[in-house]
PDB file of C-alpha atoms and ligand atoms in Angstrom:
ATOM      1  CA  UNK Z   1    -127.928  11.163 213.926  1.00 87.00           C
ATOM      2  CA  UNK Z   2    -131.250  13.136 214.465  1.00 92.00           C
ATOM      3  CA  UNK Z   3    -132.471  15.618 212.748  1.00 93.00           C
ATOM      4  CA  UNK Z   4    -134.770  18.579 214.797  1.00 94.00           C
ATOM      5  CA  UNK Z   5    -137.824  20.074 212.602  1.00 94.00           C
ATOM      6  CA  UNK Z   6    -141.039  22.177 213.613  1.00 94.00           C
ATOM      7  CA  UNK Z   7    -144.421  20.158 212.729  1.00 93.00           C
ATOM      8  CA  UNK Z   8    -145.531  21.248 209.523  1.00 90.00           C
ATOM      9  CA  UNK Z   9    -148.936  21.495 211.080  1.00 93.00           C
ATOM     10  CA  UNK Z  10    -148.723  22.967 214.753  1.00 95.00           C
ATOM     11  CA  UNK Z  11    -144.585  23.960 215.037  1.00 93.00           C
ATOM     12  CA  UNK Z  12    -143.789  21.714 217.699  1.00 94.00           C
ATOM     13  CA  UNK Z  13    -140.329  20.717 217.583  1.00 94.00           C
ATOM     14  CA  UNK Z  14    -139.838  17.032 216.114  1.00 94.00           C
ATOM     15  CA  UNK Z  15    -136.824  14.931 216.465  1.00 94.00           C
ATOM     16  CA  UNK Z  16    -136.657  12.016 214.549  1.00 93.00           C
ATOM     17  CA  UNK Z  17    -133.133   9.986 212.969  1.00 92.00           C
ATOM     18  CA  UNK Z  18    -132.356  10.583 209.620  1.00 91.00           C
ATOM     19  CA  UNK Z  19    -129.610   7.791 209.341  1.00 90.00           C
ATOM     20  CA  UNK Z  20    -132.246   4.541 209.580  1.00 91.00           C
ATOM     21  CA  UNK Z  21    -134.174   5.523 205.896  1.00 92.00           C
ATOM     22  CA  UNK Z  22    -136.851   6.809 205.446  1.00 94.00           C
ATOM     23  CA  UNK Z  23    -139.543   7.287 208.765  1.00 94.00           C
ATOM     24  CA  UNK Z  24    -142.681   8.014 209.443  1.00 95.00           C
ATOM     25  CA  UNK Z  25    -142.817  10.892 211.779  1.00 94.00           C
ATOM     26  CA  UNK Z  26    -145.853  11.764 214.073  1.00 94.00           C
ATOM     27  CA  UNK Z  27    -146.400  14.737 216.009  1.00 94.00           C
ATOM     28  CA  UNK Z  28    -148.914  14.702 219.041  1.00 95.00           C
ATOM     29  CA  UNK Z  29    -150.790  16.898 216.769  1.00 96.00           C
ATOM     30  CA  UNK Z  30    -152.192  14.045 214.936  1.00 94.00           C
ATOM     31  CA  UNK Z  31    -150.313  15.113 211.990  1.00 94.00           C
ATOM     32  CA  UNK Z  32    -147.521  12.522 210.505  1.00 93.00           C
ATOM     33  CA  UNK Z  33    -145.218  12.874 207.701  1.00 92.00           C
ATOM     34  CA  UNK Z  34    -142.902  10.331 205.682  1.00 93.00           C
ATOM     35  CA  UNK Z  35    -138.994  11.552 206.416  1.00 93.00           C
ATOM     36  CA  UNK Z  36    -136.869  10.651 203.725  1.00 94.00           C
ATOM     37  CA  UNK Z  37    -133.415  11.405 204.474  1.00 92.00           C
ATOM     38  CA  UNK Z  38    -132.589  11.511 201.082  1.00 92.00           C
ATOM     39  CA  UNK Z  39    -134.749  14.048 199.844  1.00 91.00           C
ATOM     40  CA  UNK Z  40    -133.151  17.381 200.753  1.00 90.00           C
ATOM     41  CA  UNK Z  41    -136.173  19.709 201.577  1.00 91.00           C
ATOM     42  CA  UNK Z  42    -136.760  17.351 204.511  1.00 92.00           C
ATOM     43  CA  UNK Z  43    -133.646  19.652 206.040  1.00 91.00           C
ATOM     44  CA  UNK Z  44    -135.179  22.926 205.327  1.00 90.00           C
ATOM     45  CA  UNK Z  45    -135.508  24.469 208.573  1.00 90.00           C
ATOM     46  CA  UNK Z  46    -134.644  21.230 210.457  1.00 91.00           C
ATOM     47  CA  UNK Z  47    -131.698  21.494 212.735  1.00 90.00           C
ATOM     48  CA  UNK Z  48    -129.253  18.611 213.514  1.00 91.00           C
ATOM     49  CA  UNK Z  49    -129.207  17.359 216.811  1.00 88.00           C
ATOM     50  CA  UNK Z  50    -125.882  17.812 217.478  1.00 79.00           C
ATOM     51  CA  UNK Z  51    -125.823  17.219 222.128  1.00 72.00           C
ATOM     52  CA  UNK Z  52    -123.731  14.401 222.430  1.00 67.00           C
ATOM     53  CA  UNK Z  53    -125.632  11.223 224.159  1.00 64.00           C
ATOM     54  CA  UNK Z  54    -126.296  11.364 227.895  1.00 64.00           C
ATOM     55  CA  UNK Z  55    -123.839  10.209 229.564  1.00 61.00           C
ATOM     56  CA  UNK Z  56    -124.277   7.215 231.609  1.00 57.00           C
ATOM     57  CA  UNK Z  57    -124.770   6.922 235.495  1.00 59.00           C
ATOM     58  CA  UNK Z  58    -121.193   7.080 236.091  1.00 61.00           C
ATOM     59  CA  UNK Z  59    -120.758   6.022 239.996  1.00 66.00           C
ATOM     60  CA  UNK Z  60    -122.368   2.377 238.808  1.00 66.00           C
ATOM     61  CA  UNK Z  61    -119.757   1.902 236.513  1.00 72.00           C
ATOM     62  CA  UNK Z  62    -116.765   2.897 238.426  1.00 76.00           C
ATOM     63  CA  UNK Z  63    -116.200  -0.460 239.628  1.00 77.00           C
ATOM     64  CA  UNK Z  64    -116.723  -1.600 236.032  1.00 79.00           C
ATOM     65  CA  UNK Z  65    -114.485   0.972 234.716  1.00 81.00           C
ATOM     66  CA  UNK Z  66    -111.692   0.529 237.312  1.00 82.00           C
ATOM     67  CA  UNK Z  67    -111.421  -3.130 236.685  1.00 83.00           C
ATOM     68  CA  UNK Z  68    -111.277  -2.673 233.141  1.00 85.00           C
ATOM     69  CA  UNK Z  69    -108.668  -0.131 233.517  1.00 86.00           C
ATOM     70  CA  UNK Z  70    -106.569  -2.744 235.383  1.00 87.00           C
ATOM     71  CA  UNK Z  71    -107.185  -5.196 232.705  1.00 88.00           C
ATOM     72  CA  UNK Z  72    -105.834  -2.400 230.440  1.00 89.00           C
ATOM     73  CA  UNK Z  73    -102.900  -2.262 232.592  1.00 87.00           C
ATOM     74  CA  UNK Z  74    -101.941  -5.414 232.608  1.00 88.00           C
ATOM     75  CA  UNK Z  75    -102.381  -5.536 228.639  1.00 87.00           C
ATOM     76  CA  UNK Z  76    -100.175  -2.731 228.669  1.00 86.00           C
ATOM     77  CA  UNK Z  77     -97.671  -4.511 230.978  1.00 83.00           C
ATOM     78  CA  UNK Z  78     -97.557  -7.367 228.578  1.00 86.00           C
ATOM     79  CA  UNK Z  79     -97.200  -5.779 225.263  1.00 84.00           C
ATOM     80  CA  UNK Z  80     -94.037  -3.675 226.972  1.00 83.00           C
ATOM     81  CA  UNK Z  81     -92.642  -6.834 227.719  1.00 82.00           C
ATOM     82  CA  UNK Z  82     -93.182  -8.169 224.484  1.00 84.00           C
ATOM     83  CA  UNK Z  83     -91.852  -4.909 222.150  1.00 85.00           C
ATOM     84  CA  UNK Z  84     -88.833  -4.687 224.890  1.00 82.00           C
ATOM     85  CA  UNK Z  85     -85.954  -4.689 222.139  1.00 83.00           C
ATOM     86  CA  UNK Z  86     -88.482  -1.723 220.456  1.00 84.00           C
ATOM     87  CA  UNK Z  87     -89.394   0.566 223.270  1.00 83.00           C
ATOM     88  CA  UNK Z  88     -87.061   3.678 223.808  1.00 85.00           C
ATOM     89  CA  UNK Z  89     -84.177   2.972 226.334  1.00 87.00           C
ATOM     90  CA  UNK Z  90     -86.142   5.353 229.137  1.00 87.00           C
ATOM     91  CA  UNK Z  91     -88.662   2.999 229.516  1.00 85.00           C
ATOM     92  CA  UNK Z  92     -86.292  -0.175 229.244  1.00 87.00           C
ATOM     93  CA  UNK Z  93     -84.350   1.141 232.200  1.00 90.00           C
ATOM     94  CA  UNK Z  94     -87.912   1.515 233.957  1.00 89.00           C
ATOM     95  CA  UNK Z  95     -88.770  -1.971 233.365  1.00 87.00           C
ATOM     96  CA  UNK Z  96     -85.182  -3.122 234.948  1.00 90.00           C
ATOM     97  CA  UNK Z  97     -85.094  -1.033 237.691  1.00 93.00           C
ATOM     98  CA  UNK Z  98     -89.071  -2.438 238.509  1.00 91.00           C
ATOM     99  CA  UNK Z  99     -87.671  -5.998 237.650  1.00 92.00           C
ATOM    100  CA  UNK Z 100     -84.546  -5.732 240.015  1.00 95.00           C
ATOM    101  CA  UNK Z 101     -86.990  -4.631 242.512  1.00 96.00           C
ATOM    102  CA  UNK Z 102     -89.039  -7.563 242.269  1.00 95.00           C
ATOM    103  CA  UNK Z 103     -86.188  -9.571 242.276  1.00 96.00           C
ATOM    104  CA  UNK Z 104     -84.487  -7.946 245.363  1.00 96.00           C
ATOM    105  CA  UNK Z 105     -87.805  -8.650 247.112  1.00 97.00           C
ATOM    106  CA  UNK Z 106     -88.386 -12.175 246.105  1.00 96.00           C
ATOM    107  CA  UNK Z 107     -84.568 -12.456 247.380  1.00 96.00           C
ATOM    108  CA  UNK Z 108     -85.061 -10.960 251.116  1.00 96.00           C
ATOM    109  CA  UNK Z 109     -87.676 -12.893 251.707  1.00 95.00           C
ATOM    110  CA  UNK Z 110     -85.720 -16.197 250.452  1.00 95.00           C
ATOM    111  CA  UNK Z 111     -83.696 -14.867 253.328  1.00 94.00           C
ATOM    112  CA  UNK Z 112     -85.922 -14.564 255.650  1.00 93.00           C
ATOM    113  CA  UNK Z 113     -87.361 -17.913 255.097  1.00 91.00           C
ATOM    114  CA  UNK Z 114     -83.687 -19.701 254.455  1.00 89.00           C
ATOM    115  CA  UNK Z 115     -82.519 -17.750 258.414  1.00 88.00           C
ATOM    116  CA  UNK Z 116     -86.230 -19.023 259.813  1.00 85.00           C
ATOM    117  CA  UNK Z 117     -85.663 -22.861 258.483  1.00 84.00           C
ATOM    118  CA  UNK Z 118     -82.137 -22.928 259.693  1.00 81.00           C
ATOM    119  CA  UNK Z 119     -82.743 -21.032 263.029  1.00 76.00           C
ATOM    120  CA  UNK Z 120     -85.164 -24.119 263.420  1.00 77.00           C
ATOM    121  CA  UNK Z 121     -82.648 -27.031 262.310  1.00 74.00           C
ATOM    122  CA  UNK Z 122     -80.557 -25.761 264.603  1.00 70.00           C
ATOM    123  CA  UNK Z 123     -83.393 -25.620 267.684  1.00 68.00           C
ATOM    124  CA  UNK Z 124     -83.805 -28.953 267.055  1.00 68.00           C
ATOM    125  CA  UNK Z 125     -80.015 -30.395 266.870  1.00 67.00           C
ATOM    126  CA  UNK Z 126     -79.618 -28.619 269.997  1.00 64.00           C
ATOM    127  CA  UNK Z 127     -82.592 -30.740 271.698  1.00 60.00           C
ATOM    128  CA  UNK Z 128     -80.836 -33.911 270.101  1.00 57.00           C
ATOM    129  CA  UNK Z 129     -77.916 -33.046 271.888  1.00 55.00           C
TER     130      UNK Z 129
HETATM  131 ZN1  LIG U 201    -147.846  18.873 215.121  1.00 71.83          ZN
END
């Protein structure tokens, strides 16, 4: 946390933190003071800085954040599957329905692959014969 105070010498505006003890404060002024956050008249017409930090370049970490987000997701994924008994019968019948999906899908393509390797068998017992 900062705190905002006019020099006592030439009124330019200081900022300086007031949560790492006491600090010695210079203004371009030449002038320097000792800020002790404990004493109070330190805050007499100080103001606290209260802008919120500037916020990072956020295109370069949209990758970053993205990825974590998935990692998030997965978490997420996980710890439903773990609290299953717990969670609230809505999301339960979500889970199924997404699990019978996958499971419908892992079964066509069984299919698929069972039709191709038999379609193949028989190519080739027809060229024995
Ligand atoms: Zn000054």
């Amino acid at each position: 946390m900062y705190l905002i105070k006019p020099c006592p010498t030439c009124g330019k505006k200081l900022r300086f933190p007031i949560n790492k003890g006491k600090v010695v404060v210079k203004c371009v002024c030449g002038n320097s003071f000792i800020a002790d956050p404990d004493d109070s008249l330190l805050y007499e017409g100080g103001n606290f800085d209260l802008k919120p930090p500037k916020k990072n370049k956020q295109k370069k970490h949209e990758a970053k954040y993205l990825k974590k987000n998935l990692i998030e997701k997965i978490y997420s994924i996980k710890y439903k599957l773990q609290n299953y008994k717990i969670l609230p019968a809505a999301e339960q019948k979500k889970i199924i329905s997404i699990l019978i999906i996958i499971a419908s899908l892992i079964a066509i393509l069984a299919v698929i692959i069972f039709s191709f390797s038999a379609f193949s068998t028989a190519k080739n017992n027809s060229l024995v014969i």
